[in-house]
Amino acid sequence: MSMQDPSPQSIDLLIEAGHVVPVEPHAIVLDDHAVAVHRGEIVAVLPIAEARQRFAPTQTVSRPQSALLPGLVNAHTHNPMTLLRGIADDLPLMVWLQQHIWPVEAAVIGPEFVADGITLALAEMLRGGTTCVNENYFFPDVQAAVYRQHGFRARIGLPVIDFPTAWASSDDEYFDRAGEVHDQWRDDPLIATAFAPHAPYTVNDANFERVRMLADQLDVPIHLHLHETAQEVEQSLQQYGQRPIARLDRLGLVNDRLIAVHMTQLTESEIHLCAERGVSVVHCPESNLKLASGFCPACALERAGVNVAIGTDGVASNNDLDMFGETRTAAILAKAVAGDASGFDAFTALRAATLGGARAIGFGDRVGSIEVGKQADLICVDLSPIETQPLHHVVSQLIYATGRHQVSDVWIAGQPKLRERALVGFDLEAIVANARQWRDRISTLRTGA
Ligand SMILES: [Zn+2]
């Protein structure tokens, strides 16, 4: 230290924490560290004592009993479906979709359903430490506006499916509307788009080729349900004489733009193909377990060098948006599937829930870790409750013992979204009243009353 320190630098926010878990570098915990934030960006990560000398923050938040982490990235959601929580459970995927979900959706879908479902989801996600989603639903224009209104970070899927829906009535209309939504949000700091062809069994070759061409042109990812069930693979073999991944490879889609969701049915050579081509895999363990779809070999994928992310999938098949719970399930299931308790360790699981998700959706350069130059998407987790005591190992507690109710504070791009458990900018009573109103509407529809 020099005798005359320079005068302290003005910054917006200094967060001091008992433990900072930066995720990058991998597998380290920085005790008694602070993160300095200015204009929404992380400007320094350093010991608290040093931070107090170097910075003159407008605001200081001190959390000596907490861990400070990057915000969690939910890499696969259908958040308008939060309004369908618990509507049809304990059914196999195709029965669930065709006899329950699709008929209800057909009756209620529209801008109001989408906006209200996302608002409910946003409140739930922020209270559980999620700061970014990869969204996949109809009316992406409405979704983008609601996420933006609350200052939430999202990659919004532009839907493509072979049949008419309330969003578009023909192939051309799906692509025209996709282009319009993309243009509207192309320069936004929080919102970006992706193509979201629904699944191999609902999108034909010609539409996949159009998706590939336009995704290249617009430089956006492709978000796709893939190899979700054995039945999907079987049907593809019958219809195309190829497994879905082989068919997509023939169509030129197996590359680093591809965000492949589920992937419960994989051969050794398909795992290596994904690694070689830079495909990201989104593991949605609870949805796969609940729909009895199969098991994603997360451990084998990770060891082959595939970027693995974690998603909750829609609330109608989960039934929550709890990324702490999902990450714990992912970690323990990966071990069981691999027959190896040392696989997918706590640090690896945390990375999948943060940087893995950010990389999968093309946000790896701006979020997913606590690094200088990245956006300040940060969460504080209170580790003082008895449920996470004694604190032998911070990251072990975070993955195997922490509940989402322990998230105390959340920032996105340096803006507070949750402050000591209180949501900023949400009227919780109004959200609950609105959810009840949707329950009544949907139940009237279903009983035909
Ligand atoms: Zn899904």
Coordinates of C-alpha atoms and ligand atoms in Angstrom, one line a residue:
M1 CA 0.0 0.0 0.0
S2 CA 1.3 3.5 -0.8
M3 CA 1.3 6.1 1.9
Q4 CA -1.2 8.2 0.0
D5 CA -4.0 6.1 -1.2
P6 CA -5.9 7.7 -4.1
S7 CA -9.3 9.0 -3.1
P8 CA -12.0 6.4 -3.1
Q9 CA -13.8 5.7 -6.3
S10 CA -17.6 6.5 -6.5
I11 CA -19.7 3.5 -7.3
D12 CA -23.4 2.7 -7.1
L13 CA -23.4 -0.4 -4.9
L14 CA -21.1 -2.5 -2.7
I15 CA -22.3 -5.9 -1.6
E16 CA -20.3 -7.4 1.2
A17 CA -20.8 -11.1 1.9
G18 CA -19.5 -13.8 4.2
H19 CA -18.8 -16.0 1.1
V20 CA -18.7 -15.0 -2.6
V21 CA -19.0 -18.0 -4.9
P22 CA -17.9 -16.6 -8.3
V23 CA -18.5 -19.8 -10.3
E24 CA -15.6 -18.7 -12.6
P25 CA -12.9 -19.5 -11.6
H26 CA -14.4 -22.9 -11.0
A27 CA -14.7 -24.5 -7.5
I28 CA -13.6 -21.6 -5.3
V29 CA -15.3 -19.7 -2.5
L30 CA -14.0 -16.3 -1.5
D31 CA -14.6 -15.7 2.2
D32 CA -15.3 -12.1 3.4
H33 CA -15.3 -10.6 0.0
A34 CA -17.2 -7.8 -1.6
V35 CA -18.6 -7.2 -5.1
A36 CA -18.5 -3.7 -6.4
V37 CA -21.2 -2.7 -8.9
H38 CA -21.4 0.4 -11.0
R39 CA -23.9 1.2 -13.8
G40 CA -25.2 -2.3 -13.6
E41 CA -21.8 -3.9 -14.1
I42 CA -19.4 -5.8 -11.8
V43 CA -16.3 -3.6 -11.4
A44 CA -14.4 -5.4 -8.7
V45 CA -14.4 -8.6 -6.6
L46 CA -12.1 -8.2 -3.6
P47 CA -11.7 -8.6 0.2
I48 CA -14.1 -6.5 2.2
A49 CA -11.4 -4.5 4.0
E50 CA -9.8 -3.6 0.7
A51 CA -13.2 -2.7 -0.9
R52 CA -14.0 -0.3 2.0
Q53 CA -10.8 1.7 1.3
R54 CA -11.0 1.7 -2.5
F55 CA -14.7 2.5 -3.0
A56 CA -17.2 5.2 -2.0
P57 CA -20.5 3.4 -2.7
T58 CA -23.8 5.2 -2.8
Q59 CA -25.3 2.1 -1.1
T60 CA -23.7 -0.7 0.9
V61 CA -25.4 -4.0 1.5
S62 CA -23.8 -6.2 4.2
R63 CA -24.6 -9.9 4.4
P64 CA -21.9 -11.5 6.7
Q65 CA -24.0 -14.7 7.1
S66 CA -24.7 -15.1 3.4
A67 CA -23.4 -16.5 0.2
L68 CA -23.4 -14.2 -2.8
L69 CA -23.8 -16.1 -6.1
P70 CA -24.5 -15.3 -9.7
G71 CA -28.3 -15.3 -10.4
L72 CA -29.6 -18.7 -11.4
V73 CA -30.4 -19.2 -15.1
N74 CA -33.5 -21.3 -15.8
A75 CA -32.6 -22.6 -19.2
H76 CA -36.0 -24.0 -20.2
T77 CA -39.4 -22.6 -19.3
H78 CA -43.0 -22.2 -20.5
N79 CA -43.9 -19.5 -18.0
P80 CA -47.4 -18.6 -19.2
M81 CA -48.2 -22.2 -18.2
T82 CA -47.7 -21.2 -14.5
L83 CA -51.4 -20.5 -14.6
L84 CA -51.9 -24.3 -15.3
R85 CA -50.1 -25.4 -12.2
G86 CA -51.6 -28.7 -11.0
I87 CA -54.2 -28.8 -13.7
A88 CA -53.4 -32.4 -14.9
D89 CA -50.9 -34.5 -13.0
D90 CA -49.9 -38.2 -12.9
L91 CA -50.2 -38.8 -16.7
P92 CA -47.8 -39.8 -19.4
L93 CA -46.5 -37.0 -21.8
M94 CA -48.7 -37.6 -24.8
V95 CA -52.0 -38.1 -22.8
W96 CA -51.1 -35.1 -20.7
L97 CA -50.4 -32.9 -23.7
Q98 CA -53.1 -34.0 -26.1
Q99 CA -56.0 -34.6 -23.7
H100 CA -55.4 -32.0 -21.1
I101 CA -52.9 -29.3 -21.8
W102 CA -53.6 -28.5 -25.4
P103 CA -57.4 -28.3 -25.1
V104 CA -57.2 -26.0 -22.1
E105 CA -54.6 -23.9 -23.8
A106 CA -56.6 -23.6 -26.9
A107 CA -59.5 -22.1 -24.9
V108 CA -57.5 -19.6 -22.8
I109 CA -54.4 -18.7 -24.8
G110 CA -53.9 -15.1 -25.7
P111 CA -52.0 -12.0 -24.6
E112 CA -53.8 -11.7 -21.3
F113 CA -53.1 -15.4 -20.3
V114 CA -49.4 -15.0 -21.4
A115 CA -48.9 -11.7 -19.5
D116 CA -50.6 -12.9 -16.3
G117 CA -48.8 -16.3 -16.3
I118 CA -45.4 -14.6 -16.7
T119 CA -46.1 -12.1 -14.0
L120 CA -47.0 -14.9 -11.5
A121 CA -43.8 -16.8 -12.7
L122 CA -41.6 -13.7 -12.3
A123 CA -42.6 -13.2 -8.7
E124 CA -42.0 -16.9 -8.0
M125 CA -38.6 -16.9 -9.8
L126 CA -37.3 -13.8 -8.1
R127 CA -38.1 -15.1 -4.7
G128 CA -36.2 -18.2 -5.5
G129 CA -33.0 -16.6 -6.9
T130 CA -33.6 -16.9 -10.7
T131 CA -32.6 -13.9 -12.7
C132 CA -32.7 -15.1 -16.3
V133 CA -34.9 -17.5 -18.3
N134 CA -34.9 -19.2 -21.7
E135 CA -38.6 -18.9 -22.5
N136 CA -40.5 -21.0 -25.0
Y137 CA -44.2 -20.2 -25.6
F138 CA -46.6 -18.4 -27.9
F139 CA -47.0 -14.6 -28.0
P140 CA -43.3 -13.8 -27.6
D141 CA -44.1 -10.2 -28.2
V142 CA -46.2 -10.1 -25.0
Q143 CA -43.6 -12.1 -23.1
A144 CA -40.8 -9.8 -24.0
A145 CA -42.8 -6.8 -22.9
V146 CA -43.6 -8.2 -19.5
Y147 CA -40.1 -9.4 -18.8
R148 CA -38.8 -6.0 -19.8
Q149 CA -41.3 -4.2 -17.7
H150 CA -39.9 -5.9 -14.6
G151 CA -36.2 -5.6 -15.7
F152 CA -35.8 -9.3 -16.0
R153 CA -33.3 -11.0 -18.3
A154 CA -34.8 -13.4 -20.9
R155 CA -34.1 -15.2 -24.1
I156 CA -37.5 -15.3 -25.8
G157 CA -38.3 -18.2 -28.1
L158 CA -40.0 -17.4 -31.4
P159 CA -42.4 -20.4 -31.8
V160 CA -42.6 -22.6 -34.9
I161 CA -45.0 -25.5 -35.1
D162 CA -46.7 -27.2 -38.1
F163 CA -50.3 -26.4 -37.1
P164 CA -52.2 -23.2 -36.7
T165 CA -52.4 -21.7 -33.2
A166 CA -53.7 -18.4 -31.8
W167 CA -50.3 -17.0 -32.5
A168 CA -50.1 -17.8 -36.2
S169 CA -52.3 -19.5 -38.8
S170 CA -49.7 -20.6 -41.4
D171 CA -46.0 -21.4 -41.8
D172 CA -45.4 -18.1 -43.4
E173 CA -47.1 -16.3 -40.5
Y174 CA -45.0 -18.0 -37.9
F175 CA -41.8 -16.8 -39.7
D176 CA -43.1 -13.3 -40.5
R177 CA -44.2 -12.7 -36.9
A178 CA -40.9 -14.2 -35.6
G179 CA -39.0 -11.7 -37.7
E180 CA -41.1 -8.8 -36.4
V181 CA -40.6 -9.7 -32.8
H182 CA -36.8 -10.2 -33.4
D183 CA -36.5 -6.8 -35.0
Q184 CA -38.4 -5.1 -32.2
W185 CA -36.0 -6.4 -29.5
R186 CA -32.7 -6.9 -31.3
D187 CA -30.8 -4.1 -29.5
D188 CA -32.3 -4.5 -26.0
P189 CA -29.9 -4.9 -23.1
L190 CA -32.0 -7.5 -21.3
I191 CA -34.2 -9.2 -23.9
A192 CA -33.0 -11.3 -26.9
T193 CA -34.7 -13.9 -29.1
A194 CA -34.2 -17.5 -30.2
F195 CA -36.0 -19.7 -32.6
A196 CA -38.2 -22.2 -30.8
P197 CA -39.3 -25.0 -33.2
H198 CA -41.5 -27.0 -30.8
A199 CA -40.2 -30.6 -31.2
P200 CA -39.1 -33.1 -33.9
Y201 CA -42.6 -34.6 -33.9
T202 CA -44.4 -31.3 -34.5
V203 CA -42.0 -29.6 -37.1
N204 CA -41.4 -30.8 -40.6
D205 CA -38.2 -30.8 -42.6
A206 CA -39.0 -27.7 -44.6
N207 CA -39.8 -25.7 -41.5
F208 CA -36.6 -26.9 -39.8
E209 CA -34.6 -25.8 -42.8
R210 CA -36.2 -22.3 -42.7
V211 CA -35.4 -22.1 -39.0
R212 CA -31.8 -23.0 -39.6
M213 CA -31.4 -20.4 -42.4
L214 CA -33.1 -17.6 -40.4
A215 CA -31.2 -18.4 -37.2
D216 CA -27.9 -18.1 -39.1
Q217 CA -29.1 -14.9 -40.6
L218 CA -30.3 -13.3 -37.3
D219 CA -27.5 -14.9 -35.3
V220 CA -29.8 -16.4 -32.7
P221 CA -29.9 -19.8 -30.9
I222 CA -32.4 -22.6 -31.7
H223 CA -34.3 -23.8 -28.6
L224 CA -35.8 -27.3 -29.1
H225 CA -37.3 -30.2 -27.2
L226 CA -35.2 -33.2 -28.3
H227 CA -35.1 -36.9 -27.5
E228 CA -37.5 -36.3 -24.7
T229 CA -39.0 -39.8 -24.7
A230 CA -38.3 -43.2 -26.2
Q231 CA -41.6 -42.9 -28.1
E232 CA -40.4 -39.7 -29.9
V233 CA -37.3 -41.6 -31.1
E234 CA -39.4 -44.6 -32.2
Q235 CA -41.8 -42.4 -34.1
S236 CA -39.0 -40.6 -35.9
L237 CA -37.5 -44.0 -36.9
Q238 CA -40.8 -45.0 -38.4
Q239 CA -41.5 -41.7 -40.1
Y240 CA -38.1 -40.6 -41.3
G241 CA -35.9 -43.8 -40.9
Q242 CA -33.7 -41.7 -38.6
R243 CA -33.4 -40.9 -34.9
P244 CA -34.3 -37.2 -34.3
I245 CA -30.7 -36.1 -33.8
A246 CA -29.6 -37.8 -37.0
R247 CA -32.5 -36.2 -38.8
L248 CA -31.6 -32.7 -37.4
D249 CA -28.0 -33.4 -38.4
R250 CA -29.1 -34.1 -42.0
L251 CA -30.9 -30.7 -41.9
G252 CA -27.8 -28.9 -40.6
L253 CA -29.1 -28.1 -37.1
V254 CA -26.6 -29.9 -34.9
N255 CA -24.2 -27.2 -34.0
D256 CA -23.4 -24.6 -31.3
R257 CA -26.7 -22.8 -31.9
L258 CA -28.7 -25.8 -30.7
I259 CA -30.1 -25.7 -27.2
A260 CA -31.3 -29.3 -26.9
V261 CA -33.8 -29.8 -24.1
H262 CA -34.4 -33.1 -22.2
M263 CA -32.1 -35.5 -24.2
T264 CA -33.2 -38.6 -22.1
Q265 CA -32.5 -41.0 -25.0
L266 CA -28.8 -40.8 -26.0
T267 CA -26.3 -43.2 -27.5
E268 CA -22.6 -43.0 -26.8
S269 CA -22.0 -41.6 -30.3
E270 CA -24.8 -39.0 -30.0
I271 CA -23.1 -37.8 -26.8
H272 CA -19.9 -37.4 -28.6
L273 CA -21.5 -35.7 -31.6
C274 CA -23.0 -33.1 -29.2
A275 CA -19.6 -32.5 -27.6
E276 CA -17.9 -32.1 -31.0
R277 CA -20.5 -29.8 -32.4
G278 CA -20.8 -27.6 -29.3
V279 CA -24.5 -28.4 -28.7
S280 CA -25.8 -27.3 -25.2
V281 CA -28.0 -29.7 -23.3
V282 CA -30.7 -28.5 -20.9
H283 CA -31.4 -31.1 -18.2
C284 CA -34.9 -30.9 -16.8
P285 CA -34.8 -33.7 -14.3
E286 CA -38.1 -33.1 -12.4
S287 CA -40.2 -32.8 -15.6
N288 CA -38.6 -36.0 -16.9
L289 CA -39.2 -37.8 -13.7
K290 CA -42.8 -36.7 -13.3
L291 CA -43.7 -37.5 -16.9
A292 CA -41.6 -40.7 -16.7
S293 CA -39.8 -39.6 -19.8
G294 CA -36.5 -41.1 -19.0
F295 CA -33.1 -40.0 -17.6
C296 CA -30.7 -37.5 -19.1
P297 CA -27.2 -38.8 -18.8
A298 CA -26.0 -35.5 -17.4
C299 CA -22.8 -36.9 -15.9
A300 CA -21.7 -38.6 -19.2
L301 CA -22.5 -35.4 -21.1
E302 CA -20.5 -33.3 -18.7
R303 CA -17.6 -35.6 -18.8
A304 CA -17.7 -35.7 -22.7
G305 CA -17.3 -31.9 -22.6
V306 CA -20.9 -31.0 -23.4
N307 CA -22.2 -27.7 -21.9
V308 CA -25.0 -28.8 -19.5
A309 CA -27.6 -26.4 -18.2
I310 CA -30.6 -26.8 -15.9
G311 CA -34.3 -26.0 -16.6
T312 CA -37.5 -26.5 -14.7
D313 CA -39.6 -26.9 -17.8
G314 CA -43.2 -25.5 -17.5
V315 CA -44.9 -25.4 -14.2
A316 CA -47.6 -27.7 -15.5
S317 CA -45.1 -30.6 -15.6
N318 CA -42.9 -29.8 -12.6
N319 CA -44.8 -28.1 -10.7
D320 CA -42.6 -25.2 -9.6
L321 CA -39.9 -22.8 -10.8
D322 CA -37.6 -23.7 -7.9
M323 CA -34.0 -23.7 -9.4
F324 CA -32.5 -24.7 -6.0
G325 CA -34.7 -27.8 -5.9
E326 CA -34.2 -28.6 -9.5
T327 CA -30.4 -28.3 -9.2
R328 CA -30.4 -30.6 -6.2
T329 CA -32.5 -33.1 -8.1
A330 CA -30.2 -32.8 -11.2
A331 CA -27.1 -33.4 -9.0
I332 CA -28.4 -36.5 -7.2
L333 CA -30.1 -38.0 -10.2
A334 CA -27.0 -37.6 -12.4
K335 CA -25.1 -39.7 -9.9
A336 CA -27.7 -42.4 -9.8
V337 CA -27.9 -42.6 -13.6
A338 CA -24.1 -42.7 -13.9
G339 CA -23.8 -45.2 -11.1
D340 CA -21.1 -42.9 -9.7
A341 CA -21.5 -40.9 -6.5
S342 CA -18.5 -38.7 -7.4
G343 CA -20.0 -37.5 -10.7
F344 CA -21.8 -34.1 -11.1
D345 CA -20.4 -32.7 -7.8
A346 CA -21.8 -29.7 -6.0
F347 CA -19.6 -27.2 -7.9
T348 CA -20.5 -28.7 -11.2
A349 CA -24.2 -28.6 -10.4
L350 CA -23.9 -24.9 -9.4
R351 CA -22.1 -24.1 -12.6
A352 CA -24.8 -25.8 -14.7
A353 CA -27.4 -23.7 -12.9
T354 CA -25.6 -20.5 -13.6
L355 CA -22.8 -20.3 -16.2
G356 CA -24.0 -23.4 -18.0
G357 CA -27.4 -21.9 -18.6
A358 CA -25.9 -18.6 -19.6
R359 CA -23.6 -20.2 -22.1
A360 CA -26.4 -22.4 -23.5
I361 CA -28.6 -19.4 -24.3
G362 CA -25.8 -17.2 -25.7
F363 CA -25.5 -15.0 -22.6
G364 CA -22.2 -16.5 -21.3
D365 CA -20.3 -13.3 -22.1
R366 CA -22.6 -11.1 -19.9
V367 CA -23.9 -13.2 -17.0
G368 CA -23.6 -16.6 -15.2
S369 CA -20.5 -15.8 -13.0
I370 CA -19.2 -13.0 -10.8
E371 CA -16.5 -11.6 -12.9
V372 CA -15.4 -8.0 -13.6
G373 CA -17.1 -6.7 -16.7
K374 CA -20.1 -8.9 -16.4
Q375 CA -23.6 -7.7 -15.6
A376 CA -24.5 -7.6 -11.9
D377 CA -27.1 -10.3 -11.8
L378 CA -26.5 -11.4 -8.2
I379 CA -28.3 -13.2 -5.4
C380 CA -27.7 -13.4 -1.7
V381 CA -28.5 -16.7 0.1
D382 CA -28.8 -16.6 3.9
L383 CA -27.0 -19.6 5.3
S384 CA -27.6 -18.8 9.0
P385 CA -30.9 -20.8 9.4
I386 CA -30.6 -24.1 11.1
E387 CA -31.3 -25.9 7.9
T388 CA -27.8 -25.0 6.6
Q389 CA -25.9 -25.3 9.9
P390 CA -23.2 -26.1 10.6
L391 CA -21.5 -24.6 7.6
H392 CA -18.8 -27.1 6.8
H393 CA -18.9 -26.4 3.1
V394 CA -20.6 -23.5 1.5
V395 CA -21.3 -25.0 -1.9
S396 CA -22.3 -28.3 -0.5
Q397 CA -24.9 -26.5 1.6
L398 CA -26.1 -24.5 -1.4
I399 CA -26.7 -27.6 -3.5
Y400 CA -27.8 -30.2 -1.1
A401 CA -29.4 -28.4 1.8
T402 CA -30.6 -24.9 0.9
G403 CA -34.2 -24.0 0.2
R404 CA -35.2 -21.2 -2.1
H405 CA -36.8 -19.3 0.8
Q406 CA -33.3 -18.6 2.0
V407 CA -32.7 -16.2 -1.0
S408 CA -32.8 -12.8 0.7
D409 CA -31.8 -10.4 -2.0
V410 CA -31.7 -10.3 -5.8
W411 CA -30.3 -7.8 -8.3
I412 CA -30.5 -7.9 -12.1
A413 CA -28.0 -5.6 -13.9
G414 CA -27.5 -3.9 -10.5
Q415 CA -31.1 -3.1 -10.0
P416 CA -32.7 -4.5 -6.8
K417 CA -35.6 -7.0 -7.4
L418 CA -35.8 -8.7 -4.0
R419 CA -34.8 -6.8 -0.8
E420 CA -34.7 -8.9 2.4
R421 CA -37.3 -11.2 1.0
A422 CA -39.6 -8.4 -0.2
L423 CA -40.2 -8.2 -4.0
V424 CA -39.5 -4.8 -5.5
G425 CA -42.2 -3.6 -8.0
F426 CA -44.8 -6.4 -7.5
D427 CA -48.2 -6.3 -5.8
L428 CA -48.3 -9.8 -4.4
E429 CA -51.9 -9.6 -3.3
A430 CA -53.0 -8.6 -6.8
I431 CA -51.0 -11.4 -8.3
V432 CA -52.7 -14.0 -6.1
A433 CA -56.1 -12.6 -6.7
N434 CA -55.5 -12.7 -10.4
A435 CA -54.3 -16.4 -10.2
R436 CA -57.6 -17.2 -8.4
Q437 CA -59.6 -15.5 -11.1
W438 CA -57.8 -17.7 -13.7
R439 CA -58.5 -20.8 -11.7
D440 CA -62.2 -20.0 -11.7
R441 CA -62.2 -19.2 -15.5
I442 CA -60.4 -22.4 -16.3
S443 CA -62.5 -24.6 -14.1
T444 CA -65.7 -23.2 -15.7
L445 CA -64.3 -24.0 -19.1
R446 CA -63.5 -27.6 -18.1
T447 CA -66.8 -28.4 -16.5
G448 CA -68.6 -26.7 -19.4
A449 CA -70.6 -24.8 -16.9
Ligands
ZN1 ZN -40.7 -28.0 -22.3

